[in-house]
JSON list of C-alpha atoms in Angstrom, two decimals:
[
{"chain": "A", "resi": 189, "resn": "UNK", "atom": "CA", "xyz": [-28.77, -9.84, 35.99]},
{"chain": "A", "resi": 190, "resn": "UNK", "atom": "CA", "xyz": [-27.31, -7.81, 38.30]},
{"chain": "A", "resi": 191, "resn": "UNK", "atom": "CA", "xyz": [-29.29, -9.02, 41.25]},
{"chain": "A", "resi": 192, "resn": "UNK", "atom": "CA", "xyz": [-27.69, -12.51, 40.61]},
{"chain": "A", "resi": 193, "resn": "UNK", "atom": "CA", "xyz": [-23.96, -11.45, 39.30]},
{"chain": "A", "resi": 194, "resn": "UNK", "atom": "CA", "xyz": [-23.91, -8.40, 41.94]},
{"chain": "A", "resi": 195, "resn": "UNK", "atom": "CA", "xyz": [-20.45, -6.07, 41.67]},
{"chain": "A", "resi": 196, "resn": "UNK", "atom": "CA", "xyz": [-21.04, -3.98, 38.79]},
{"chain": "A", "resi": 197, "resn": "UNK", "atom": "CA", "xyz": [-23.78, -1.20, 38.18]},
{"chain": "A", "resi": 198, "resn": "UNK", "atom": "CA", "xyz": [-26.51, -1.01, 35.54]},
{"chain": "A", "resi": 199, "resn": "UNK", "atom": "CA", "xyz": [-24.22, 0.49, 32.98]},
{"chain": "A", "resi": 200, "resn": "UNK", "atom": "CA", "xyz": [-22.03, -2.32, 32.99]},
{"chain": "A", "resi": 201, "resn": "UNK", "atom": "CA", "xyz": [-24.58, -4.45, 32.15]},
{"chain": "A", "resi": 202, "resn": "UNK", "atom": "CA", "xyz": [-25.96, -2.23, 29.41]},
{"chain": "A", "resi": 203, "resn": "UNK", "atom": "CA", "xyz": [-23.02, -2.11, 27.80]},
{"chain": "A", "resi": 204, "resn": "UNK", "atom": "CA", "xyz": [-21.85, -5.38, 27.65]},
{"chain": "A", "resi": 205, "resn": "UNK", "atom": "CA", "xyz": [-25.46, -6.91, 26.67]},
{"chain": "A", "resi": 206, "resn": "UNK", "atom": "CA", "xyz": [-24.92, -3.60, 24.01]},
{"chain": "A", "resi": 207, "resn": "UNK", "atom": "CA", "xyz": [-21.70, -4.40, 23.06]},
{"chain": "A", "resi": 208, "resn": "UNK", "atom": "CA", "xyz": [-21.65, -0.07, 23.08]},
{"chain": "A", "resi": 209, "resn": "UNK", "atom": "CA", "xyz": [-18.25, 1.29, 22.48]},
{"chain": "A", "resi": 210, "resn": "UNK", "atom": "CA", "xyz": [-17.93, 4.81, 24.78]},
{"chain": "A", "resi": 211, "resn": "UNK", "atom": "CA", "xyz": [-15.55, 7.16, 23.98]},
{"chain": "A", "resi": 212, "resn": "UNK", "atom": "CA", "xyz": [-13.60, 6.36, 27.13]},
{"chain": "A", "resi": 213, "resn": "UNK", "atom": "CA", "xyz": [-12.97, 2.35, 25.58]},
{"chain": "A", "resi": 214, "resn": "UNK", "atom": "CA", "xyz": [-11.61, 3.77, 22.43]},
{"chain": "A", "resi": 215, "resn": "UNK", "atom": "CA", "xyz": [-7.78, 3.76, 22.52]},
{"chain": "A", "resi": 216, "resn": "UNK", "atom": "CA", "xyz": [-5.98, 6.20, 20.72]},
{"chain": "A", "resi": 217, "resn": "UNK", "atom": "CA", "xyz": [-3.76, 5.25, 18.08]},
{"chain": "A", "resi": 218, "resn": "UNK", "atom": "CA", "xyz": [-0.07, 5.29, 18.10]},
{"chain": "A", "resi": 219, "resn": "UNK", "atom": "CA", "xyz": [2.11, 7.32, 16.33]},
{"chain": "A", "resi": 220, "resn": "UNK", "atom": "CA", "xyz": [3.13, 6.42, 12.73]},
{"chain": "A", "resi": 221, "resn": "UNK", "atom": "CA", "xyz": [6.61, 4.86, 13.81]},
{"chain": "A", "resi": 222, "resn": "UNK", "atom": "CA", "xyz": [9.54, 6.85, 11.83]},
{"chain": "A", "resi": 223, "resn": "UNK", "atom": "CA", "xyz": [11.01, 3.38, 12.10]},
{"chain": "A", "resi": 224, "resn": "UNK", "atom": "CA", "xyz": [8.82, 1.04, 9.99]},
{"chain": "A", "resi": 225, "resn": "UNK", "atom": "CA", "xyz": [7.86, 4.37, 7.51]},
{"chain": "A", "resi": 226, "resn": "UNK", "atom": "CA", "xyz": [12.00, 4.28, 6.92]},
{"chain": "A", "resi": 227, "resn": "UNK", "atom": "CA", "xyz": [12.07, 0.02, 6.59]},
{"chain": "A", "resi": 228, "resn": "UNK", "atom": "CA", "xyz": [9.20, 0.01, 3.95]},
{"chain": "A", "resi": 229, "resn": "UNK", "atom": "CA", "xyz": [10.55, 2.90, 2.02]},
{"chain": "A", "resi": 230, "resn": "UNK", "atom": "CA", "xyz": [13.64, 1.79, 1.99]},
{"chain": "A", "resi": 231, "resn": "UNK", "atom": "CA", "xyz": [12.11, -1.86, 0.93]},
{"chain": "A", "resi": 232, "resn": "UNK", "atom": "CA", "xyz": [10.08, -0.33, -1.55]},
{"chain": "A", "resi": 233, "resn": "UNK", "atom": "CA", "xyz": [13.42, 1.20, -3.13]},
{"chain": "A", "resi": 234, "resn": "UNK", "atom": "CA", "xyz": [15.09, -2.09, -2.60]},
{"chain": "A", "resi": 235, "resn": "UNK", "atom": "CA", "xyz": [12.55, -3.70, -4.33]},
{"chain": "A", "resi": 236, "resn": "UNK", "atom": "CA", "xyz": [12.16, -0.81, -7.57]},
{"chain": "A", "resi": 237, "resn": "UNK", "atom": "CA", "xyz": [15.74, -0.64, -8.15]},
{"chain": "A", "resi": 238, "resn": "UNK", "atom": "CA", "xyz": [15.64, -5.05, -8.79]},
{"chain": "A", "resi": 239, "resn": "UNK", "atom": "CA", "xyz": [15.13, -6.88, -11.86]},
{"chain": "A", "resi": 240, "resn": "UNK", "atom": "CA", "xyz": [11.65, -6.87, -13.50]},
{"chain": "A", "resi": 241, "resn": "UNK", "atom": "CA", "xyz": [9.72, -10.09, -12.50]},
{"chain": "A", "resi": 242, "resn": "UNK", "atom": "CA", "xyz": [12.36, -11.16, -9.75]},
{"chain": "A", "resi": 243, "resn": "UNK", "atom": "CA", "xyz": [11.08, -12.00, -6.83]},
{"chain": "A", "resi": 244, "resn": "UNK", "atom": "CA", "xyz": [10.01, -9.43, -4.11]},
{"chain": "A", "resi": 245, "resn": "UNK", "atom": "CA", "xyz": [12.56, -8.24, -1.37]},
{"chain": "A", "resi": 246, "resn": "UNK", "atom": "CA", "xyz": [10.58, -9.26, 1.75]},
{"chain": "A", "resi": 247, "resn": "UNK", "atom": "CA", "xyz": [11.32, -6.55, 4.83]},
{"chain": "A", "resi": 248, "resn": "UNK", "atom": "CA", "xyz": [12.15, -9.05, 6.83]},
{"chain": "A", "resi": 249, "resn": "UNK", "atom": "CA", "xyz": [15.03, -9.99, 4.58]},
{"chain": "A", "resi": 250, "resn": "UNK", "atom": "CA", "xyz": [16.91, -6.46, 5.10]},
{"chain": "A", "resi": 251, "resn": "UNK", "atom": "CA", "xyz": [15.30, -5.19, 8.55]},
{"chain": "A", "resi": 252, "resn": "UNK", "atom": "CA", "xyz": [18.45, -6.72, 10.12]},
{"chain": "A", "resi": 253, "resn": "UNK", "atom": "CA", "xyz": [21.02, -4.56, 7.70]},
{"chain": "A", "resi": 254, "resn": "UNK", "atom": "CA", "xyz": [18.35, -1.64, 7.30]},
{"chain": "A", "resi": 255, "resn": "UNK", "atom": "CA", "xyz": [18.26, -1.56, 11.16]},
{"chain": "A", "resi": 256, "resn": "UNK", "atom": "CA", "xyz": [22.03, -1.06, 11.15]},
{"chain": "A", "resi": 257, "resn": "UNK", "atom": "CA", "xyz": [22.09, 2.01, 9.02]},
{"chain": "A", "resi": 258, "resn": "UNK", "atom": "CA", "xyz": [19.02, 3.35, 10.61]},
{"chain": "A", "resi": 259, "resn": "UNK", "atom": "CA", "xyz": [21.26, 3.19, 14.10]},
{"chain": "A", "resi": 260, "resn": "UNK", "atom": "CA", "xyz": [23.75, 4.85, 12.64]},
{"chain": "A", "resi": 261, "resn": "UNK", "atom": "CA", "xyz": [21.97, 7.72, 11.91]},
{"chain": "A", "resi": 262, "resn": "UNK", "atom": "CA", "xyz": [21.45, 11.17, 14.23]},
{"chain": "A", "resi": 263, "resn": "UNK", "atom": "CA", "xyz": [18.16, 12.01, 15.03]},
{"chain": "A", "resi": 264, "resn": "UNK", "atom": "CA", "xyz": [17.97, 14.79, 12.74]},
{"chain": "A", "resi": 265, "resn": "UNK", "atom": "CA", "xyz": [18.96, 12.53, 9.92]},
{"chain": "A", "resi": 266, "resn": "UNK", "atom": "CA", "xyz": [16.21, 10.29, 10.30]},
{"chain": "A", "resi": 267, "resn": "UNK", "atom": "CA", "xyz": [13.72, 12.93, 11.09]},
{"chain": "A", "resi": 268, "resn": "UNK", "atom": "CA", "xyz": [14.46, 14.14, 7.36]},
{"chain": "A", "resi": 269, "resn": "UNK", "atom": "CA", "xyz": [14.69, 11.32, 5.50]},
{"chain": "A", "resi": 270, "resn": "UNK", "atom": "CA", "xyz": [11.13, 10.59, 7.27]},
{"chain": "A", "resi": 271, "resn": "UNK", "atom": "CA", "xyz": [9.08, 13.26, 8.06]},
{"chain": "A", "resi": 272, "resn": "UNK", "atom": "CA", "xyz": [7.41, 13.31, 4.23]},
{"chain": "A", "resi": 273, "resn": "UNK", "atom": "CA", "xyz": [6.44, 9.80, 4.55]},
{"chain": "A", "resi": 274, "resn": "UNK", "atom": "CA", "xyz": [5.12, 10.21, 7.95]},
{"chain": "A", "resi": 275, "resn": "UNK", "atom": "CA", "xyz": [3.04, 13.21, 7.08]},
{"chain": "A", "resi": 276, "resn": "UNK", "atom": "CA", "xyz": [1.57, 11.12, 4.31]},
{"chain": "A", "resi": 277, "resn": "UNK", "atom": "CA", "xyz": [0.64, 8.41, 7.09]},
{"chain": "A", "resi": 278, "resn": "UNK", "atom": "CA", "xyz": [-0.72, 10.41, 9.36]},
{"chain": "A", "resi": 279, "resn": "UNK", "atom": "CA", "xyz": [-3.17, 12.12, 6.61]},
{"chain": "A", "resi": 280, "resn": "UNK", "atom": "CA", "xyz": [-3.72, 8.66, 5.18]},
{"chain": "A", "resi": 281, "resn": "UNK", "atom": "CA", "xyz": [-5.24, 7.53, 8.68]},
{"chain": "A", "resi": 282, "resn": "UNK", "atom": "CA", "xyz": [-7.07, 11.06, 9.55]},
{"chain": "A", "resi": 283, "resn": "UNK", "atom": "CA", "xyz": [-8.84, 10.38, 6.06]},
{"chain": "A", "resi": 284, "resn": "UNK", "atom": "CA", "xyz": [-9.50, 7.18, 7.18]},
{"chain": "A", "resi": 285, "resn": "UNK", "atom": "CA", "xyz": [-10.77, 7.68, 10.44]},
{"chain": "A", "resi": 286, "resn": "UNK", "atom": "CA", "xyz": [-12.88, 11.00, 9.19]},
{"chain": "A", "resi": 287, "resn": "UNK", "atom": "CA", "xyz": [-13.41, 10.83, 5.56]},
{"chain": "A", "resi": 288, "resn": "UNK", "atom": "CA", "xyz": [-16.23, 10.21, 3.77]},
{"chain": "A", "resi": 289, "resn": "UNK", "atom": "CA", "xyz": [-16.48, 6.18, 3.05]},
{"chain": "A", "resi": 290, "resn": "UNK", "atom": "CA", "xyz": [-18.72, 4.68, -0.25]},
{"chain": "A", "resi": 291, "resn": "UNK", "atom": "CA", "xyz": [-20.32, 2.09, 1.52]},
{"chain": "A", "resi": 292, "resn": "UNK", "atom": "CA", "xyz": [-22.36, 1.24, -1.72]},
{"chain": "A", "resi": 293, "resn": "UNK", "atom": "CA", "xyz": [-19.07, 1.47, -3.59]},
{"chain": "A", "resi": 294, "resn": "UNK", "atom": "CA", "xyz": [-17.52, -0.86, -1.32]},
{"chain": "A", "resi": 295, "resn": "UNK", "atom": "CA", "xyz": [-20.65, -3.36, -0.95]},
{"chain": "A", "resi": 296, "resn": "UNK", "atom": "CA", "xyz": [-20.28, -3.46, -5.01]},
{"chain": "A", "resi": 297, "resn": "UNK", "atom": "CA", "xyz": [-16.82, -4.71, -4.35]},
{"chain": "A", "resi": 298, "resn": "UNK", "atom": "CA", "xyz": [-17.32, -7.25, -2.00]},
{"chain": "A", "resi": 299, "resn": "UNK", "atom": "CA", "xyz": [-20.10, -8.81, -3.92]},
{"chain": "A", "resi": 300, "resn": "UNK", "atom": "CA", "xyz": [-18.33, -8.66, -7.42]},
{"chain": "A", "resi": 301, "resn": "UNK", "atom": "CA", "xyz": [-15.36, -10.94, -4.94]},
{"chain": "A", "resi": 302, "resn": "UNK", "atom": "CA", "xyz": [-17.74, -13.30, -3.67]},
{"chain": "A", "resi": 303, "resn": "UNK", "atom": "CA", "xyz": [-19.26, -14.43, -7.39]},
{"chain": "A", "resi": 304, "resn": "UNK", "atom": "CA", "xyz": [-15.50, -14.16, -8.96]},
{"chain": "A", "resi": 305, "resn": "UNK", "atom": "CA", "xyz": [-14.72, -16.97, -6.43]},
{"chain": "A", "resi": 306, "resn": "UNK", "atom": "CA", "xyz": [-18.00, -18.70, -6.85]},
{"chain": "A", "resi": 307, "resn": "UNK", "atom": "CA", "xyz": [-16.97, -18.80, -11.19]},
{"chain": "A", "resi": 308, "resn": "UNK", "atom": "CA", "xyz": [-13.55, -19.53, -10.16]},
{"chain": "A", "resi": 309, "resn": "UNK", "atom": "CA", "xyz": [-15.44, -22.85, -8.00]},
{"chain": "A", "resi": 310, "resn": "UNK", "atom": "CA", "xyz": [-18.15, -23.94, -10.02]},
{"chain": "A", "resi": 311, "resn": "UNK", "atom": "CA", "xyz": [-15.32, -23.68, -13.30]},
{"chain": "A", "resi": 312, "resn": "UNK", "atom": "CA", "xyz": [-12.93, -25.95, -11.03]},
{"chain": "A", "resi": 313, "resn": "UNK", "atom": "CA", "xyz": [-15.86, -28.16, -9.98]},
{"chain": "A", "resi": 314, "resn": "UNK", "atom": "CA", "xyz": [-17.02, -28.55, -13.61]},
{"chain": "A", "resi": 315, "resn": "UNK", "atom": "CA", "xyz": [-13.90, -29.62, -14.83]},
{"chain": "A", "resi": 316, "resn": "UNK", "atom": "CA", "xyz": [-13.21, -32.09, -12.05]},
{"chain": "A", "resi": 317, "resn": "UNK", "atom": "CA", "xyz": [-16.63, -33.79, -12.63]},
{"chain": "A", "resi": 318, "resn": "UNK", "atom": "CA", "xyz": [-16.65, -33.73, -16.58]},
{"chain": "A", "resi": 319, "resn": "UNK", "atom": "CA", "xyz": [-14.11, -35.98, -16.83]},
{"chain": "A", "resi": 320, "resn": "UNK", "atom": "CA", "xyz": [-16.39, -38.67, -14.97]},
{"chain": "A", "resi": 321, "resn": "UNK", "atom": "CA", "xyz": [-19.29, -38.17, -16.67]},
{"chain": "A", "resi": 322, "resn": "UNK", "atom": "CA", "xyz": [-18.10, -38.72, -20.32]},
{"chain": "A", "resi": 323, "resn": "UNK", "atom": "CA", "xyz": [-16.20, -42.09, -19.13]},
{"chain": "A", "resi": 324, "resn": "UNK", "atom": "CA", "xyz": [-19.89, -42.93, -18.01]},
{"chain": "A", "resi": 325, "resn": "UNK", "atom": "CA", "xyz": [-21.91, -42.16, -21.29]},
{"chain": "A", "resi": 326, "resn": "UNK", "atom": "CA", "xyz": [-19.52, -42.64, -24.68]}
]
């Protein structure tokens, strides 16, 4: 291959035939944004403090007003009313990233999904097709 597509070296190759992710491809994350941690609290609060079975204030609704108080804040204003919240992000994706994952626990899951939807099909199909067949045979 790289006789006939010549400008790279062997590695190159190896990884893209690989599809090998090095240490050097990984990007490292961003920072957990003090902005959005503030917008979905304060959504979440928004949203707690509404009428039981009311529909959901979206954060798209209030970013626009939300954004306007979080301007009007200093620094060390937003810093405390996020700096909890953050923390708990920042664990959140270390555990992630490092913890211990149930991949037999999570395979269980995804299977249990899969033949909910396949009841949830065959109960739809059955009732769509039952119909026709008693017109058929009285």
């Amino acid at each position: 291959m790289q006789a006939k597509v010549p400008g790279h070296q062997l590695d190159y190759y190896v990884c893209a035939i690989t599809q090998a992710i090095t240490q050097s491809q990984v990007k490292p994350r961003k920072r957990v944004s003090k902005w959005n941690v503030y917008l979905s609290s304060e959504t979440r609060r928004l949203n707690e403090e509404r009428e039981p079975g009311s529909a959901p204030i979206k954060t798209s609704n209030v970013s626009k007003e939300l954004g306007v108080k979080w301007k009007a804040m200093s620094k060390e204003e937003q810093d405390m009313l996020t700096a909890d919240v953050v923390a708990t992000h920042e664990d959140a994706r270390e555990e992630k990233e490092t913890g211990q994952h149930n991949t037999q626990l999570t395979a269980f899951h995804d299977a249990r999904a899969v033949v909910g939807h396949i009841q949830r099909e065959v109960h739809t199909i059955f009732h769509m097709v039952l119909p026709s067949l008693t017109e058929h045979n009285p």
